[in-house]
Coordinates of C-alpha atoms in Angstrom, one line a residue:
Chain E
A1 CA 13.9 14.7 1.1
Q2 CA 11.1 12.8 -0.4
S3 CA 10.8 9.1 0.3
V4 CA 8.4 6.1 0.0
T5 CA 8.0 3.2 2.4
Q6 CA 6.4 -0.1 1.4
P7 CA 6.4 -2.1 4.7
D8 CA 5.5 -5.4 3.3
I9 CA 8.4 -7.1 1.3
H10 CA 6.3 -10.1 0.3
I11 CA 2.6 -10.9 0.5
T12 CA 0.9 -14.2 -0.3
V13 CA -2.8 -14.4 -0.9
S14 CA -5.2 -17.0 -2.3
E15 CA -6.8 -16.5 -5.6
G16 CA -10.2 -14.7 -5.2
A17 CA -9.1 -13.2 -1.9
S18 CA -9.0 -9.4 -1.4
L19 CA -5.6 -7.6 -1.4
E20 CA -4.3 -4.4 0.3
L21 CA -0.7 -3.3 -0.4
R22 CA 0.6 -0.5 1.9
C23 CA 2.4 2.6 1.0
N24 CA 3.5 5.6 3.1
Y25 CA 5.2 8.5 1.7
S26 CA 7.1 11.7 2.7
Y27 CA 6.9 14.8 0.6
G28 CA 7.1 18.4 1.5
A29 CA 4.3 19.7 -0.7
T30 CA 1.3 18.3 -2.6
P31 CA 2.4 14.9 -3.8
Y32 CA 1.7 13.1 -7.0
L33 CA 1.4 9.5 -6.2
F34 CA 1.6 6.4 -8.4
W35 CA 1.3 2.6 -8.3
Y36 CA 3.3 0.6 -10.8
V37 CA 3.5 -3.2 -11.5
Q38 CA 6.5 -5.1 -12.8
S39 CA 6.7 -8.6 -14.2
P40 CA 10.0 -10.4 -13.9
G41 CA 12.7 -8.9 -16.2
Q42 CA 10.3 -6.4 -17.6
G43 CA 9.8 -2.6 -17.2
L44 CA 7.2 -1.0 -15.1
Q45 CA 3.6 -0.6 -16.1
L46 CA 1.4 2.2 -14.4
L47 CA -1.6 0.9 -12.6
L48 CA -3.0 4.2 -11.3
K49 CA -2.1 7.7 -10.3
Y50 CA -3.3 10.5 -7.9
F51 CA -2.8 14.2 -8.8
S52 CA -5.7 15.9 -7.1
G53 CA -9.4 15.7 -6.6
D54 CA -11.2 12.6 -5.5
T55 CA -9.0 10.6 -3.1
L56 CA -10.1 7.3 -4.2
V57 CA -8.7 6.6 -7.7
Q58 CA -9.5 3.7 -10.0
G59 CA -6.9 2.1 -12.1
I60 CA -6.4 -0.7 -14.6
K61 CA -7.0 -4.4 -14.0
G62 CA -9.5 -3.7 -11.2
F63 CA -7.1 -2.0 -8.8
E64 CA -7.9 1.2 -6.8
A65 CA -6.0 3.2 -4.3
E66 CA -7.0 5.7 -1.6
F67 CA -5.0 8.9 -0.7
K68 CA -5.1 9.8 2.9
R69 CA -3.2 12.9 3.5
S70 CA -3.5 12.7 7.3
Q71 CA -1.8 9.3 7.3
S72 CA 0.6 10.1 4.4
S73 CA -0.6 6.9 2.8
F74 CA -1.6 5.7 -0.6
N75 CA -2.7 2.0 -0.2
L76 CA -3.4 -0.2 -3.2
R77 CA -6.5 -2.5 -3.1
K78 CA -8.2 -5.1 -5.2
P79 CA -11.4 -6.9 -4.2
S80 CA -10.5 -10.3 -5.8
V81 CA -7.0 -11.3 -6.8
H82 CA -6.4 -13.3 -10.0
W83 CA -3.4 -15.6 -10.5
S84 CA -2.2 -13.2 -13.2
D85 CA -1.7 -10.4 -10.6
A86 CA 1.3 -12.1 -9.2
A87 CA 4.1 -9.6 -9.8
E88 CA 6.1 -6.9 -8.0
Y89 CA 4.3 -3.7 -7.0
F90 CA 5.9 -0.3 -6.6
C91 CA 4.6 2.9 -5.0
A92 CA 6.1 6.2 -6.1
V93 CA 5.9 9.8 -5.2
G94 CA 6.7 12.9 -7.4
G95 CA 5.8 16.4 -7.7
S96 CA 6.8 19.9 -8.9
N97 CA 10.5 19.1 -8.7
Y98 CA 10.1 16.3 -11.3
K99 CA 12.0 13.9 -9.2
L100 CA 10.1 10.5 -9.0
T101 CA 11.1 8.4 -6.0
F102 CA 10.0 4.7 -5.6
G103 CA 9.6 2.4 -2.7
K104 CA 11.5 -0.9 -2.5
G105 CA 8.5 -2.9 -3.7
T106 CA 6.1 -5.6 -2.6
L107 CA 6.3 -9.0 -4.2
L108 CA 2.9 -10.6 -4.5
T109 CA 2.4 -14.4 -4.7
V110 CA -1.0 -15.8 -5.5
N111 CA -1.8 -19.3 -4.4
P112 CA -4.3 -21.3 -6.5
Chain P
D1 CA 4.2 2.9 -32.0
G2 CA 5.2 5.5 -29.4
G3 CA 7.4 4.4 -26.6
I4 CA 10.8 4.1 -24.9
T5 CA 13.5 1.9 -26.4
Q6 CA 16.4 0.6 -24.4
S7 CA 19.2 -1.2 -26.0
P8 CA 20.7 -3.7 -25.7
K9 CA 18.5 -5.9 -23.6
Y10 CA 21.6 -7.7 -22.2
L11 CA 25.2 -6.3 -22.0
F12 CA 28.3 -7.9 -20.7
R13 CA 31.5 -6.0 -20.1
K14 CA 34.8 -6.6 -18.4
E15 CA 35.6 -4.9 -15.2
G16 CA 37.3 -1.5 -15.7
Q17 CA 35.6 -0.8 -19.0
N18 CA 33.2 2.1 -19.5
V19 CA 29.9 1.1 -21.1
T20 CA 27.0 3.2 -22.5
L21 CA 23.4 2.3 -22.3
S22 CA 21.0 3.7 -24.9
C23 CA 17.6 5.1 -24.2
E24 CA 15.5 6.7 -26.9
Q25 CA 11.8 7.9 -26.7
N26 CA 9.4 9.1 -29.4
L27 CA 6.8 10.3 -27.0
N28 CA 7.9 13.9 -27.2
H29 CA 8.4 13.9 -23.4
D30 CA 10.6 16.7 -21.8
A31 CA 11.7 14.7 -18.7
M32 CA 13.9 11.5 -18.8
Y33 CA 15.1 9.3 -16.0
W34 CA 17.6 6.5 -15.3
Y35 CA 17.0 4.2 -12.5
R36 CA 19.0 1.2 -11.2
Q37 CA 17.2 -1.9 -9.8
D38 CA 18.7 -4.4 -7.6
P39 CA 16.9 -7.2 -5.8
G40 CA 15.2 -6.0 -2.6
Q41 CA 16.2 -2.3 -3.2
G42 CA 13.5 -1.1 -5.5
L43 CA 14.3 1.5 -8.0
R44 CA 17.0 4.0 -7.2
L45 CA 17.3 7.2 -9.2
I46 CA 20.7 7.8 -11.0
Y47 CA 20.1 10.9 -13.0
Y48 CA 17.2 12.8 -14.4
S49 CA 16.7 15.5 -17.0
Q50 CA 13.9 17.9 -17.2
I51 CA 14.9 19.5 -20.4
V52 CA 17.5 19.3 -23.2
N53 CA 21.1 20.2 -22.2
D54 CA 20.2 20.0 -18.5
F55 CA 20.2 17.2 -16.0
Q56 CA 20.4 16.6 -12.2
K57 CA 22.0 14.0 -10.0
G58 CA 19.7 11.5 -8.4
D59 CA 20.4 9.5 -5.2
I60 CA 23.1 7.3 -6.6
A61 CA 24.9 9.3 -9.3
E62 CA 28.5 8.4 -8.4
G63 CA 30.3 6.4 -11.1
Y64 CA 27.7 7.3 -13.7
S65 CA 27.4 10.1 -16.2
V66 CA 24.7 11.2 -18.7
S67 CA 24.1 13.6 -21.6
R68 CA 21.0 15.1 -23.0
E69 CA 21.9 16.7 -26.4
K70 CA 18.5 15.7 -27.9
K71 CA 15.1 15.6 -26.5
E72 CA 14.5 12.0 -27.5
S73 CA 17.8 10.6 -26.2
F74 CA 19.3 10.2 -22.8
P75 CA 22.3 7.8 -22.7
L76 CA 23.8 6.6 -19.5
T77 CA 27.5 5.7 -19.2
V78 CA 28.6 3.4 -16.5
T79 CA 32.2 4.3 -15.7
S80 CA 35.0 2.2 -14.2
A81 CA 34.5 4.3 -11.0
Q82 CA 31.2 2.5 -10.3
K83 CA 32.1 0.0 -7.7
N84 CA 29.2 -2.5 -8.3
P85 CA 27.8 -1.9 -11.9
T86 CA 26.1 -5.3 -12.3
A87 CA 22.3 -4.5 -12.2
F88 CA 19.1 -4.0 -14.1
Y89 CA 19.0 -0.5 -15.6
L90 CA 15.6 1.2 -16.3
C91 CA 15.0 4.3 -18.5
A92 CA 11.8 6.3 -18.2
S93 CA 10.3 9.5 -19.6
S94 CA 7.5 11.9 -18.5
P95 CA 5.5 14.7 -20.1
R96 CA 6.5 17.3 -17.5
D97 CA 3.3 19.3 -18.0
R98 CA 1.6 20.7 -14.9
G99 CA 4.1 18.8 -12.8
N100 CA 3.0 15.6 -14.3
T101 CA 5.7 13.1 -13.3
E102 CA 3.8 10.0 -14.6
A103 CA 6.6 8.0 -16.0
F104 CA 6.7 5.6 -18.9
F105 CA 9.3 2.9 -18.8
G106 CA 11.5 1.1 -21.3
Q107 CA 12.0 -2.7 -21.0
G108 CA 15.4 -2.3 -19.3
T109 CA 19.0 -3.4 -19.9
R110 CA 20.6 -6.0 -17.7
L111 CA 24.3 -5.2 -17.4
T112 CA 26.7 -7.8 -16.1
V113 CA 30.4 -6.9 -15.4
V114 CA 32.8 -9.8 -15.2

């Protein structure tokens, strides 16, 4: 069965600091990997996705993520966090079965 | 504008009543999904449909039912058999081409059962 683990429930960073959110997945074939962001009471917005090719992918709002097959990881990074990045972040895995599975999310708090 | 519309945004129902949540998309996507979100639980898949007149159970289908009679519509019924129906429900769709499961989400429906 496919699954996603986000080990950090809540992360707090200072504005301007770098950020890394962790994601580990389990999937029996080539995965499609996604990071989404959610503001309170809203739907989810796609930040970036990995299907194939270059393992370092760039997304919106200055985010990037690196796919590491050997570690089954797809960590999200940002060099300098802005106060507007405070939100909940979800990692997801999908594939040829069209079933999309999400992690439990990481809540990001940004201190001024 | 293309997108996914969920209605209503807020829904209140008495315990023991069935309730249907609406989800419509005009993105011409083949696949559609229903997720339930509870605090600290992330998004849990209820049902998904890859094509019209076909759907599969997700991880927490008990107490829910769906239909997919039209490509653009995927309504979810929360039945009285669902033990704890109060939650935030999200509908999504994806293009389903070349295994593309990139999902586009609606704004959600918050269901409260009293």
